[in-house]
Coordinates of C-alpha atoms in Angstrom, one line a residue:
Chain A
M235 CA 0.0 0.0 0.0
G236 CA 3.0 2.2 0.6
K237 CA 3.8 2.0 -3.1
M238 CA 1.0 4.2 -4.1
F239 CA 2.4 7.2 -2.3
I240 CA 6.2 7.1 -2.0
G241 CA 7.5 4.0 -3.9
E242 CA 9.0 0.9 -2.5
D243 CA 12.2 2.6 -1.3
W244 CA 10.3 5.0 0.9
A245 CA 13.1 7.5 0.2
P246 CA 11.5 10.5 2.0
A247 CA 10.5 8.4 5.0
K248 CA 14.1 7.1 5.2
K249 CA 15.5 10.6 5.2
L250 CA 13.0 11.6 7.9
V251 CA 14.0 8.7 10.1
A252 CA 17.7 9.4 9.6
G253 CA 17.1 13.1 10.4
I254 CA 15.2 12.3 13.6
N255 CA 17.9 9.8 14.7
T256 CA 20.5 12.5 14.3
L257 CA 18.3 15.0 16.2
S258 CA 17.9 12.5 19.1
E259 CA 21.6 11.7 19.2
G260 CA 22.5 15.4 19.2
T261 CA 20.0 16.0 22.0
G262 CA 21.6 13.3 24.1
Q263 CA 25.0 14.9 23.4
F264 CA 23.6 18.2 24.7
V265 CA 21.8 16.8 27.7
K266 CA 25.0 15.2 29.0
F267 CA 26.2 18.8 29.9
L268 CA 23.0 19.3 31.8
V269 CA 23.9 16.2 33.9
M270 CA 27.3 17.7 34.7
A271 CA 25.5 21.0 35.5
L272 CA 23.1 19.2 37.9
V273 CA 26.0 17.7 39.9
L274 CA 27.7 21.1 40.0
V275 CA 24.7 23.1 41.0
L276 CA 23.8 20.8 43.9
F277 CA 27.4 20.6 45.0
I278 CA 27.6 24.4 45.1
E279 CA 24.4 24.5 47.1
V280 CA 25.6 21.8 49.6
T281 CA 28.9 23.7 50.0
A282 CA 27.2 27.1 50.4
R283 CA 24.7 25.7 52.9
Y284 CA 26.9 23.5 55.1
V285 CA 30.3 25.1 54.7
F286 CA 29.5 28.8 54.4
D287 CA 26.1 28.6 56.1
S288 CA 24.6 30.8 53.4
P289 CA 22.3 28.7 51.1
T290 CA 21.7 30.1 47.6
V291 CA 18.3 31.2 46.6
W292 CA 18.6 29.9 43.0
A293 CA 19.9 26.3 43.4
L294 CA 16.6 24.5 44.2
E295 CA 14.7 25.7 41.2
T296 CA 17.7 25.6 38.9
S297 CA 18.2 21.9 39.9
K298 CA 14.5 21.2 39.4
M299 CA 14.6 22.7 35.9
L300 CA 17.8 20.7 35.1
L301 CA 16.2 17.4 36.2
G302 CA 13.1 18.2 34.2
S303 CA 15.2 19.0 31.2
I304 CA 17.4 15.9 31.5
G305 CA 14.3 13.8 31.8
T306 CA 12.1 15.2 29.1
L307 CA 14.8 16.0 26.6
G308 CA 16.4 12.6 27.4
W309 CA 13.2 10.5 26.6
G310 CA 13.7 10.6 22.8
Y311 CA 17.4 9.8 23.1
T312 CA 16.7 7.0 25.6
H313 CA 14.0 5.6 23.2
K314 CA 16.5 5.7 20.3
L315 CA 18.9 3.6 22.5
G316 CA 16.1 1.2 23.3
G317 CA 16.5 2.2 26.9
H318 CA 12.8 2.2 27.8
V319 CA 12.8 -1.2 29.3
R320 CA 10.7 -4.0 27.8
V321 CA 9.3 -7.2 29.3
D322 CA 10.9 -9.3 26.6
V323 CA 10.0 -12.8 28.0
V324 CA 7.7 -13.5 25.1
Y325 CA 8.7 -10.6 22.8
G326 CA 12.3 -11.9 22.6
M327 CA 11.2 -15.2 21.2
L328 CA 9.0 -13.7 18.4
S329 CA 10.1 -13.0 14.9
R330 CA 11.1 -9.5 13.9
R331 CA 7.9 -9.2 11.9
I332 CA 5.6 -10.1 14.8
Q333 CA 7.6 -7.7 17.0
A334 CA 7.1 -5.0 14.4
L335 CA 3.3 -5.8 14.4
I336 CA 3.1 -5.5 18.2
D337 CA 5.0 -2.2 18.2
V338 CA 2.9 -0.8 15.4
I339 CA -0.5 -1.7 17.0
L340 CA 0.5 -0.7 20.6
S341 CA 2.0 2.5 19.3
I342 CA -1.4 3.5 17.9
I343 CA -3.3 2.4 21.0
F344 CA -1.1 3.5 23.8
L345 CA 2.0 5.5 22.7
F346 CA 0.5 8.1 20.3
P347 CA -2.3 9.1 22.7
L348 CA 0.3 9.4 25.4
V349 CA 2.6 11.8 23.5
Y350 CA -0.4 13.6 22.1
V351 CA -1.7 14.4 25.6
L352 CA 1.8 15.4 26.8
I353 CA 2.4 17.8 23.8
F354 CA -1.2 19.2 23.8
T355 CA -1.5 19.7 27.6
G356 CA 2.1 20.8 27.9
S357 CA 1.7 23.5 25.2
K358 CA -1.5 24.7 26.9
W359 CA 0.3 25.1 30.2
A360 CA 3.4 26.7 28.6
L361 CA 1.2 29.2 26.8
R362 CA -0.7 30.0 29.9
A363 CA 2.6 30.5 31.8
W364 CA 3.8 33.0 29.1
K365 CA 0.5 34.9 29.3
T366 CA 0.1 35.1 33.0
G367 CA 3.8 35.4 33.9
E368 CA 3.6 32.3 36.1
K369 CA 6.5 32.0 38.7
M370 CA 8.0 28.9 40.2
I371 CA 7.2 29.1 43.9
D372 CA 9.4 26.6 45.6
S373 CA 11.7 29.3 47.0
S374 CA 12.0 33.1 47.4
W375 CA 13.8 33.3 44.0
L376 CA 10.6 33.1 42.0
P377 CA 11.9 32.5 38.5
P378 CA 9.5 32.6 35.6
A379 CA 8.0 29.1 34.8
A380 CA 7.4 29.7 31.1
P381 CA 10.8 28.9 29.7
F382 CA 11.0 25.7 31.5
R383 CA 7.5 24.6 30.7
T384 CA 8.3 25.4 27.0
L385 CA 11.5 23.4 27.2
M386 CA 9.4 20.4 28.5
V387 CA 7.2 20.7 25.4
V388 CA 10.3 20.7 23.2
G389 CA 11.3 17.5 25.0
F390 CA 7.9 15.9 24.5
C391 CA 8.0 16.9 20.7
F392 CA 11.5 15.3 20.3
F393 CA 10.2 12.2 22.1
A394 CA 7.2 12.1 19.7
L395 CA 9.5 12.4 16.7
Q396 CA 11.6 9.5 17.9
C397 CA 8.4 7.5 18.4
I398 CA 7.3 8.3 14.8
A399 CA 10.8 7.3 13.5
Q400 CA 10.6 3.9 15.1
F401 CA 7.0 3.5 14.0
I402 CA 8.0 4.1 10.4
E403 CA 10.8 1.6 10.6
D404 CA 8.4 -1.0 12.1
L405 CA 5.8 -0.3 9.6
Y406 CA 8.3 -0.7 6.7
Y407 CA 9.5 -4.0 8.1
L408 CA 5.9 -5.2 8.5
I409 CA 5.1 -4.4 4.8
Y410 CA 8.4 -5.3 3.1
K411 CA 10.0 -7.8 5.5
K412 CA 13.3 -5.9 5.5
E413 CA 14.9 -3.1 7.5
L414 CA 14.3 0.4 6.1
R415 CA 17.9 1.4 7.0
N416 CA 19.3 -1.3 4.8
V417 CA 17.3 -0.3 1.7
Chain B
M132 CA -19.7 9.0 29.4
F133 CA -18.5 5.7 30.7
N134 CA -19.3 6.6 34.3
F135 CA -21.9 3.9 34.5
L136 CA -19.0 1.5 35.0
S137 CA -18.6 0.3 38.5
P138 CA -15.2 0.8 40.3
E139 CA -14.8 -3.0 40.3
A140 CA -15.2 -3.2 36.5
I141 CA -12.7 -0.3 36.1
T142 CA -10.2 -2.0 38.4
I143 CA -10.4 -5.2 36.5
G144 CA -10.4 -3.5 33.1
M145 CA -7.4 -1.2 33.9
F146 CA -5.3 -4.0 35.2
T147 CA -6.2 -6.4 32.4
A148 CA -5.3 -3.8 29.8
L149 CA -2.1 -3.1 31.7
F150 CA -1.0 -6.7 31.9
I151 CA -1.7 -7.4 28.2
G152 CA 0.1 -4.2 27.2
V153 CA 3.1 -4.9 29.5
L154 CA 3.5 -8.6 28.7
S155 CA 3.3 -7.9 24.9
G156 CA 6.9 -6.7 25.2
F157 CA 6.1 -3.1 24.3
P158 CA 8.2 -0.7 26.4
L159 CA 6.7 -0.9 29.9
A160 CA 6.1 2.8 30.4
F161 CA 3.9 3.2 27.3
P162 CA 1.0 0.8 28.2
I163 CA 1.1 2.0 31.8
G164 CA 0.7 5.7 30.7
G165 CA -1.6 4.8 27.8
V166 CA -4.1 2.9 29.9
G167 CA -4.1 5.8 32.4
I168 CA -4.8 8.3 29.7
I169 CA -7.5 6.3 27.9
T170 CA -9.3 5.5 31.1
G171 CA -9.0 9.1 32.2
L172 CA -10.6 10.3 29.0
M173 CA -13.4 7.7 29.2
L174 CA -14.3 8.5 32.8
F175 CA -13.5 12.2 33.3
G176 CA -13.2 13.6 29.8
P177 CA -10.3 15.8 28.5
N178 CA -10.0 17.5 31.9
S179 CA -8.2 14.5 33.1
F180 CA -5.3 15.5 30.8
D181 CA -4.5 18.4 33.1
L182 CA -4.3 16.0 36.1
I183 CA -1.9 13.8 34.2
Y184 CA 0.3 16.6 33.0
G185 CA 0.4 17.9 36.6
R186 CA 1.6 14.5 37.8
V187 CA 4.3 14.3 35.0
Y188 CA 5.4 17.9 35.9
A189 CA 5.6 16.9 39.6
I190 CA 7.7 13.8 38.8
V191 CA 10.2 15.4 36.5
T192 CA 10.8 18.2 39.0
D193 CA 10.8 16.0 42.1
Y194 CA 13.6 16.9 44.5
G195 CA 13.9 13.3 45.8
L196 CA 14.1 11.7 42.4
M197 CA 16.9 14.1 41.6
A198 CA 19.1 11.7 43.5
V199 CA 18.6 9.1 40.8
P200 CA 20.8 10.7 38.1
L201 CA 23.3 11.7 40.8
F202 CA 23.7 8.1 42.1
V203 CA 23.7 6.7 38.6
F204 CA 26.5 9.2 37.7
M205 CA 28.3 8.1 40.9
G206 CA 28.1 4.4 40.0
N207 CA 29.2 4.9 36.4
M208 CA 32.1 7.1 37.6
L209 CA 33.3 4.5 40.1
E210 CA 33.1 1.9 37.4
K211 CA 35.7 4.0 35.4
S212 CA 37.8 4.7 38.5
G213 CA 39.3 1.2 38.5
I214 CA 38.7 0.9 42.3
A215 CA 37.1 -2.5 41.9
K216 CA 40.3 -3.9 40.2
K217 CA 42.5 -2.5 43.0
M218 CA 40.2 -3.8 45.7
Y219 CA 40.1 -7.2 44.1
D220 CA 43.9 -7.4 43.8
A221 CA 44.2 -6.6 47.5
L222 CA 41.5 -8.9 48.8
Y223 CA 42.6 -11.7 46.5
L224 CA 45.8 -12.0 48.6
W225 CA 43.8 -12.3 51.8
F226 CA 41.0 -14.6 50.8
G227 CA 42.6 -16.6 47.9
G228 CA 43.8 -19.3 50.2
F229 CA 40.3 -20.4 51.3
R230 CA 38.2 -22.8 49.3
G231 CA 35.7 -20.5 47.5
G232 CA 37.8 -17.5 48.5
L233 CA 37.5 -15.7 45.2
A234 CA 33.7 -16.1 45.2
I235 CA 33.6 -14.7 48.8
V236 CA 35.8 -11.8 47.6
S237 CA 33.2 -11.1 44.9
I238 CA 30.5 -10.9 47.5
V239 CA 32.7 -8.6 49.8
I240 CA 33.5 -6.2 46.9
G241 CA 29.8 -6.4 45.8
T242 CA 28.9 -5.3 49.4
I243 CA 31.4 -2.5 49.5
M244 CA 30.4 -1.3 46.1
A245 CA 26.8 -1.6 47.1
A246 CA 27.4 0.9 49.9
S247 CA 28.7 3.4 47.4
V248 CA 26.6 2.9 44.3
G249 CA 22.8 2.7 44.0
I250 CA 22.4 0.6 40.8
I251 CA 23.2 -3.0 40.0
A252 CA 24.4 -2.4 36.5
A253 CA 27.6 -0.7 37.7
S254 CA 28.4 -3.3 40.4
I255 CA 27.7 -6.3 38.2
T256 CA 29.7 -4.9 35.3
M257 CA 32.6 -4.1 37.5
L258 CA 32.6 -7.6 39.2
T259 CA 32.2 -9.4 35.8
L260 CA 35.2 -7.6 34.4
V261 CA 37.4 -7.9 37.4
A262 CA 36.4 -11.1 39.3
L263 CA 35.0 -13.4 36.7
P264 CA 38.1 -14.0 34.5
A265 CA 40.2 -14.7 37.6
M266 CA 37.7 -17.3 39.0
I267 CA 37.3 -19.1 35.7
E268 CA 41.1 -19.1 35.3
R269 CA 41.4 -20.8 38.7
K270 CA 39.0 -23.6 37.6
Y271 CA 36.1 -22.3 39.6
D272 CA 32.8 -23.9 38.7
K273 CA 31.0 -21.5 36.3
G274 CA 27.8 -21.6 38.4
I275 CA 29.6 -20.7 41.6
A276 CA 31.5 -17.9 39.9
T277 CA 28.6 -16.3 38.1
G278 CA 26.2 -16.8 41.0
A279 CA 28.4 -15.0 43.4
I280 CA 28.7 -12.1 40.9
C281 CA 25.0 -11.8 40.3
A282 CA 24.1 -12.0 44.0
G283 CA 26.9 -9.8 45.2
G284 CA 26.3 -7.2 42.4
S285 CA 22.5 -7.1 43.1
L286 CA 23.2 -6.0 46.6
G287 CA 23.9 -2.6 45.0
I288 CA 20.2 -1.8 45.0
L289 CA 19.5 -3.0 48.5
I290 CA 22.3 -1.6 50.6
P291 CA 22.0 2.2 50.7
P292 CA 22.4 4.4 48.8
S293 CA 20.0 2.7 46.4
I294 CA 17.7 4.1 43.7
M295 CA 15.1 1.6 44.7
L296 CA 14.9 3.1 48.2
I297 CA 14.9 6.6 46.6
V298 CA 11.8 5.8 44.5
Y299 CA 10.1 3.8 47.2
G300 CA 10.2 6.6 49.7
P301 CA 8.1 9.3 48.0
V302 CA 5.7 6.7 46.6
A303 CA 4.8 5.3 50.0
Q304 CA 5.3 8.6 51.8
I305 CA 8.2 7.2 54.0
S306 CA 11.3 9.3 54.6
V307 CA 14.1 8.1 52.3
G308 CA 16.6 8.7 55.1
K309 CA 14.7 6.3 57.3
L310 CA 14.5 3.7 54.5
F311 CA 18.2 4.0 54.0
M312 CA 18.9 3.2 57.6
A313 CA 16.3 0.4 57.7
A314 CA 18.0 -1.3 54.7
F315 CA 21.4 -1.2 56.2
I316 CA 21.3 -4.3 58.5
P317 CA 19.1 -6.5 56.2
G318 CA 21.6 -5.7 53.4
L319 CA 24.7 -6.6 55.4
M320 CA 22.9 -9.7 56.8
L321 CA 22.1 -10.9 53.3
S322 CA 25.7 -10.4 52.3
G323 CA 26.7 -12.4 55.4
L324 CA 24.3 -15.2 54.5
Y325 CA 25.7 -15.3 50.9
I326 CA 29.3 -15.6 52.3
I327 CA 28.2 -18.4 54.6
Y328 CA 26.6 -20.3 51.8
I329 CA 29.7 -20.1 49.6
A330 CA 32.0 -21.1 52.4
V331 CA 29.9 -24.1 53.5
R332 CA 29.2 -25.3 50.0
C333 CA 32.8 -25.0 48.9
H334 CA 34.0 -26.7 52.1
F335 CA 31.9 -29.8 51.2
Q336 CA 32.5 -29.6 47.5
P337 CA 36.1 -28.4 47.2
H338 CA 36.3 -29.2 43.4
L339 CA 33.8 -26.3 42.8
A340 CA 36.2 -23.7 44.0
P341 CA 39.8 -24.8 44.6
A342 CA 42.1 -22.7 46.9
I343 CA 44.8 -20.7 45.3
P344 CA 48.3 -22.3 45.7
K345 CA 50.4 -20.5 48.3
E346 CA 53.2 -19.5 45.9
E347 CA 50.8 -17.4 43.9
R348 CA 49.9 -15.2 46.8
N349 CA 53.2 -15.1 48.6
V350 CA 53.3 -11.4 49.5
P351 CA 54.6 -10.0 52.8
F352 CA 52.0 -9.2 55.4
S353 CA 52.9 -5.5 55.5
Q354 CA 52.5 -5.1 51.8
K355 CA 49.2 -7.0 51.8
T356 CA 47.9 -4.7 54.5
L357 CA 49.1 -1.6 52.7
L358 CA 47.2 -2.7 49.6
V359 CA 44.0 -3.1 51.5
V360 CA 44.4 0.2 53.3
K361 CA 45.0 2.0 50.0
T362 CA 41.7 0.8 48.5
I363 CA 39.4 0.5 51.4
V364 CA 40.2 3.9 52.9
P365 CA 39.0 5.9 49.8
A366 CA 35.9 3.7 49.6
A367 CA 35.2 4.2 53.3
I368 CA 35.5 8.0 52.9
L369 CA 33.1 7.9 50.0
I370 CA 30.6 5.7 51.8
F371 CA 30.8 7.7 55.0
S372 CA 30.5 11.1 53.2
V373 CA 27.2 9.9 51.7
L374 CA 25.7 7.7 54.3
G375 CA 27.0 9.5 57.4
A376 CA 25.6 12.7 56.2
I377 CA 22.2 11.1 55.9
Y378 CA 22.3 9.1 59.2
F379 CA 23.3 12.1 61.3
G380 CA 20.5 14.1 59.6
I381 CA 23.0 16.6 58.2
A382 CA 21.9 16.3 54.6
A383 CA 19.0 15.1 52.5
P384 CA 19.7 12.0 50.3
T385 CA 19.8 14.3 47.2
E386 CA 22.4 16.5 48.8
A387 CA 24.4 13.5 49.9
A388 CA 24.2 12.1 46.4
A389 CA 25.6 15.3 44.9
V390 CA 28.6 15.1 47.3
G391 CA 29.0 11.4 46.4
A392 CA 29.0 12.2 42.7
L393 CA 31.7 14.8 43.2
V394 CA 33.8 12.6 45.5
S395 CA 33.7 9.7 43.1
T396 CA 34.9 12.0 40.4
L397 CA 37.8 13.1 42.7
L398 CA 38.6 9.5 43.4
T399 CA 38.8 8.8 39.7
V400 CA 41.2 11.8 39.4
A401 CA 43.3 10.4 42.3
Y402 CA 43.6 7.0 40.6
G403 CA 44.7 8.7 37.4
Q404 CA 41.8 7.4 35.4
F405 CA 40.1 10.7 34.9
S406 CA 39.8 12.5 31.5
W407 CA 37.4 14.9 29.8
K408 CA 36.2 11.9 27.7
V409 CA 35.5 9.8 30.9
L410 CA 33.4 12.7 32.3
K411 CA 31.5 13.0 29.0
D412 CA 30.9 9.2 28.7
V413 CA 29.7 9.0 32.3
S414 CA 27.3 11.9 31.9
L415 CA 26.0 10.5 28.6
S416 CA 25.4 7.0 30.1
T417 CA 23.6 8.6 33.0
I418 CA 20.8 9.9 30.7
K419 CA 19.6 6.5 29.6
L420 CA 18.7 5.2 33.1
T421 CA 17.4 8.6 34.3
G422 CA 15.2 9.0 31.2
M423 CA 13.8 5.5 31.7
V424 CA 13.1 5.9 35.5
L425 CA 11.4 9.3 35.0
L426 CA 9.2 8.1 32.1
I427 CA 8.0 5.0 34.0
A428 CA 7.5 7.2 37.1
S429 CA 5.5 9.8 35.1
C430 CA 3.4 7.2 33.4
S431 CA 2.8 5.2 36.6
T432 CA 1.6 8.2 38.5
A433 CA -0.7 9.1 35.7
F434 CA -2.1 5.5 35.8
V435 CA -2.3 5.5 39.6
S436 CA -4.0 8.9 39.9
V437 CA -6.7 8.0 37.4
F438 CA -7.1 4.6 39.1
L439 CA -7.5 6.2 42.5
S440 CA -9.9 8.9 41.2
A441 CA -12.0 6.2 39.7
G442 CA -12.4 4.6 43.1
G443 CA -10.0 1.7 42.4
G444 CA -8.2 2.2 45.7
K445 CA -11.4 1.4 47.6
V446 CA -11.9 -1.8 45.6
V447 CA -8.4 -3.1 46.3
E448 CA -8.8 -2.1 50.0
T449 CA -12.1 -3.9 50.4
F450 CA -10.7 -7.0 48.7
I451 CA -7.6 -7.0 50.9
L452 CA -9.3 -6.3 54.2
N453 CA -11.9 -9.0 53.5
F454 CA -9.4 -11.6 52.3
P455 CA -10.0 -14.9 54.0
G456 CA -7.3 -16.0 56.4
G457 CA -6.5 -12.6 58.0
N458 CA -3.6 -10.2 57.7
W459 CA -0.8 -12.8 57.3
A460 CA -2.6 -14.5 54.5
V461 CA -2.9 -11.1 52.7
F462 CA 0.7 -10.5 53.5
T463 CA 1.8 -13.8 52.0
M464 CA -0.3 -13.2 48.9
I465 CA 1.3 -9.8 48.4
M466 CA 4.8 -11.3 48.8
V467 CA 4.0 -14.1 46.3
I468 CA 2.5 -11.6 43.8
C469 CA 5.6 -9.4 44.2
F470 CA 7.9 -12.4 43.6
I471 CA 6.0 -13.5 40.5
L472 CA 5.8 -10.0 39.0
G473 CA 9.5 -9.6 39.8
A474 CA 10.3 -12.6 37.6
F475 CA 8.6 -10.9 34.6
I476 CA 8.5 -7.2 35.1
D477 CA 11.0 -4.5 35.8
W478 CA 11.0 -3.5 39.5
I479 CA 10.4 0.2 38.8
G480 CA 7.1 -0.6 37.3
I481 CA 6.2 -2.8 40.3
I482 CA 7.0 -0.2 42.8
F483 CA 5.4 2.7 41.1
V484 CA 2.1 0.9 40.3
M485 CA 1.8 -1.4 43.3
V486 CA 3.1 0.6 46.2
P487 CA 0.9 3.7 46.0
I488 CA -2.2 1.5 45.8
L489 CA -1.1 -0.8 48.7
A490 CA 0.7 1.7 51.0
P491 CA -2.5 3.3 52.5
I492 CA -3.9 -0.2 53.4
I493 CA -0.8 -1.6 55.1
P494 CA -1.2 0.2 58.5
K495 CA -4.9 -1.0 58.5
L496 CA -3.6 -4.5 58.4
G497 CA -1.5 -3.9 61.5
F498 CA 1.9 -3.9 59.7
D499 CA 4.6 -1.3 60.2
P500 CA 5.0 0.6 56.9
L501 CA 8.7 0.8 57.2
W502 CA 9.0 -3.0 57.9
F503 CA 6.6 -3.7 55.1
A504 CA 8.7 -1.5 52.8
M505 CA 11.8 -3.5 53.5
M506 CA 10.0 -6.8 53.0
V507 CA 9.0 -5.7 49.5
I508 CA 12.5 -4.4 48.8
V509 CA 14.3 -7.5 50.0
N510 CA 11.7 -9.5 48.1
L511 CA 12.5 -7.6 44.9
Q512 CA 16.1 -8.6 45.3
M513 CA 14.9 -12.0 44.0
S514 CA 13.6 -10.3 40.9
F515 CA 17.2 -9.7 39.7
L516 CA 18.0 -13.4 40.1
T517 CA 14.9 -15.1 38.8
P518 CA 14.7 -15.9 35.1
P519 CA 13.2 -15.2 32.6
F520 CA 13.6 -11.5 33.5
A521 CA 16.7 -11.5 35.6
Y522 CA 18.6 -8.2 35.3
A523 CA 21.7 -9.6 37.0
M524 CA 22.0 -12.3 34.3
F525 CA 21.6 -9.7 31.4
F526 CA 24.3 -7.4 32.8
L527 CA 26.7 -10.3 33.5
K528 CA 26.2 -11.7 30.0
G529 CA 26.6 -8.2 28.5
A530 CA 29.9 -7.6 30.2
A531 CA 31.5 -11.1 30.2
P532 CA 34.4 -11.6 27.8
P533 CA 33.1 -14.3 25.3
A534 CA 36.3 -16.3 25.7
L535 CA 35.2 -17.4 29.1
G536 CA 32.3 -19.4 27.5
I537 CA 29.7 -18.5 30.1
E538 CA 26.3 -19.9 29.1
T539 CA 22.9 -18.9 30.3
K540 CA 22.3 -22.2 32.0
D541 CA 25.5 -21.7 34.1
I542 CA 24.2 -18.4 35.3
I543 CA 20.8 -19.7 36.2
R544 CA 22.2 -22.7 38.0
G545 CA 24.4 -20.3 39.9
M546 CA 21.7 -17.8 40.8
I547 CA 19.0 -20.1 42.1
P548 CA 20.5 -21.0 45.5
Y549 CA 20.7 -17.2 46.3
V550 CA 16.9 -16.9 45.7
F551 CA 16.4 -19.5 48.5
I552 CA 18.8 -17.5 50.8
I553 CA 16.7 -14.4 50.2
V554 CA 13.6 -16.4 51.3
V555 CA 15.5 -17.3 54.5
E556 CA 16.3 -13.7 55.1
L557 CA 12.7 -12.7 54.6
A558 CA 11.7 -15.4 57.2
L559 CA 14.3 -13.9 59.6
M560 CA 12.9 -10.4 59.1
I561 CA 9.4 -11.7 59.9
A562 CA 10.6 -13.5 63.0
F563 CA 12.8 -10.6 64.2
P564 CA 11.4 -7.3 62.9
Q565 CA 14.1 -5.5 64.9
I566 CA 16.5 -6.3 62.1
V567 CA 14.7 -3.7 60.1
L568 CA 13.4 -1.3 62.8
W569 CA 16.3 -1.0 65.2
L570 CA 18.7 1.3 63.3
P571 CA 16.1 3.8 62.0
G572 CA 14.8 3.9 65.5
T573 CA 18.1 5.4 66.8
M574 CA 18.1 8.2 64.3

């Protein structure tokens, strides 16, 4: 059925998948610096609090924003690495084609609704934060919440893209019984 | 529009969908979150999306969960520091002369590593690279060798600091510091039972683990001692800087984790193994586990909040409180379910889905929540060692040099006795709850 639209080599889809994989890889390479920053920020806070007895006002929210960014931006990268753990007792024994079928069906039932809700609701809250000038209220620092909420949406979108890339690969295998990346 | 459904029907429906989705082999987090979202939409309409987003936001900015990437970073960094190799070389000289000595050393190093890392991947990888080749070279039985590594390495997630305790605390509303202290004695005790098992078994079946000839470990006493001091002291400083700070109530686990992450980096510098590339690799490999934990946590809280809003909590409570046979029958049932789930499903999913539903019911059954928490956590130790989904086995197979010829059946044969030892430990914890409750009581 794919033939009707894009021909058997699925060239545009292949390019899209490759592009998304590069994006996820690049995101991971960026997020690793946030991990270093998280260690550093919390260590500075511990030193300031227990050694100099003058805790910072900015460390708590900064570290929260860092964790949220590592998490949400890291989801797509983790998915690319196959890091979202599977229960592969049965799955591991199945042929690649059946595995692709399971992934395609369950993506439609569970995964796409999940990423849709994350992106849709996340954007709504980010937009609201920009409009109302929402502040993060865990400390007296009161930083604006909008940039972080927006970054979370970016993370959700990258995650969604990686899900789409894997969906395309599975769909291709399901139809043509060979890997798209080898075509 | 589906609110004609009874809470019982919703409970059964949600869990049936969850199990089918999870057992299909699709990444665990997606069916958990998907079932939550679809049920939320059916029962409460699109407004439930805000509830779900709110839960996700709370999880990815949770101060307690921040300790997860920090402890993962610390574990990965220690793996690069080469401390395990140094420790092994030192302890080898001391224990090599005993039957089964090298397997005991694996447990000892696993225990020391467990007190400095919170994940099993790092400890098992380290032990596999350092201890496995030496044991196979010395004609140790493959089952004895791999079993000791799997069991010793899995202690990483029981003995504090441990990311299992870090995620359990907030989910059950128990202080993570108290959980850390409660896990300390059961963890050391389990390690002791492992050592006793190896020593006894190798005493009666010496061919399984021959002693090392004296000429191969002929090193003066002073030098042997110096070697131990040089490796144990840095590890002790690291352990104390993290756990001491928590025990004395100086620092929250997250703060202690940050100190631990930095100290493990300094240790790597001190051992001459540090480079910019090492730092980048460690940070990059931290993302994968952090991303996985935060996504499962987000999806599970979405599932659980919809489940509880639909009245599912009441259904489970009624079922449990009216279960025939009284509270110990219920307790046994929970333990058995935990064990079976553990053999198939990742522990993170079990804790995030099961614990928030059960936690409010436990005090009503007359059990101490802290004691119950440790029972579940020690029980989940078995989940790493029970096939088909035995994490310890996967990590060992992934790290073992192929030349050693380790087969899955060797590992399974080696791991099974330790499962029984854990059952013994659980029985001891039931008979003597003070094993769990004494140390946190002194805080």
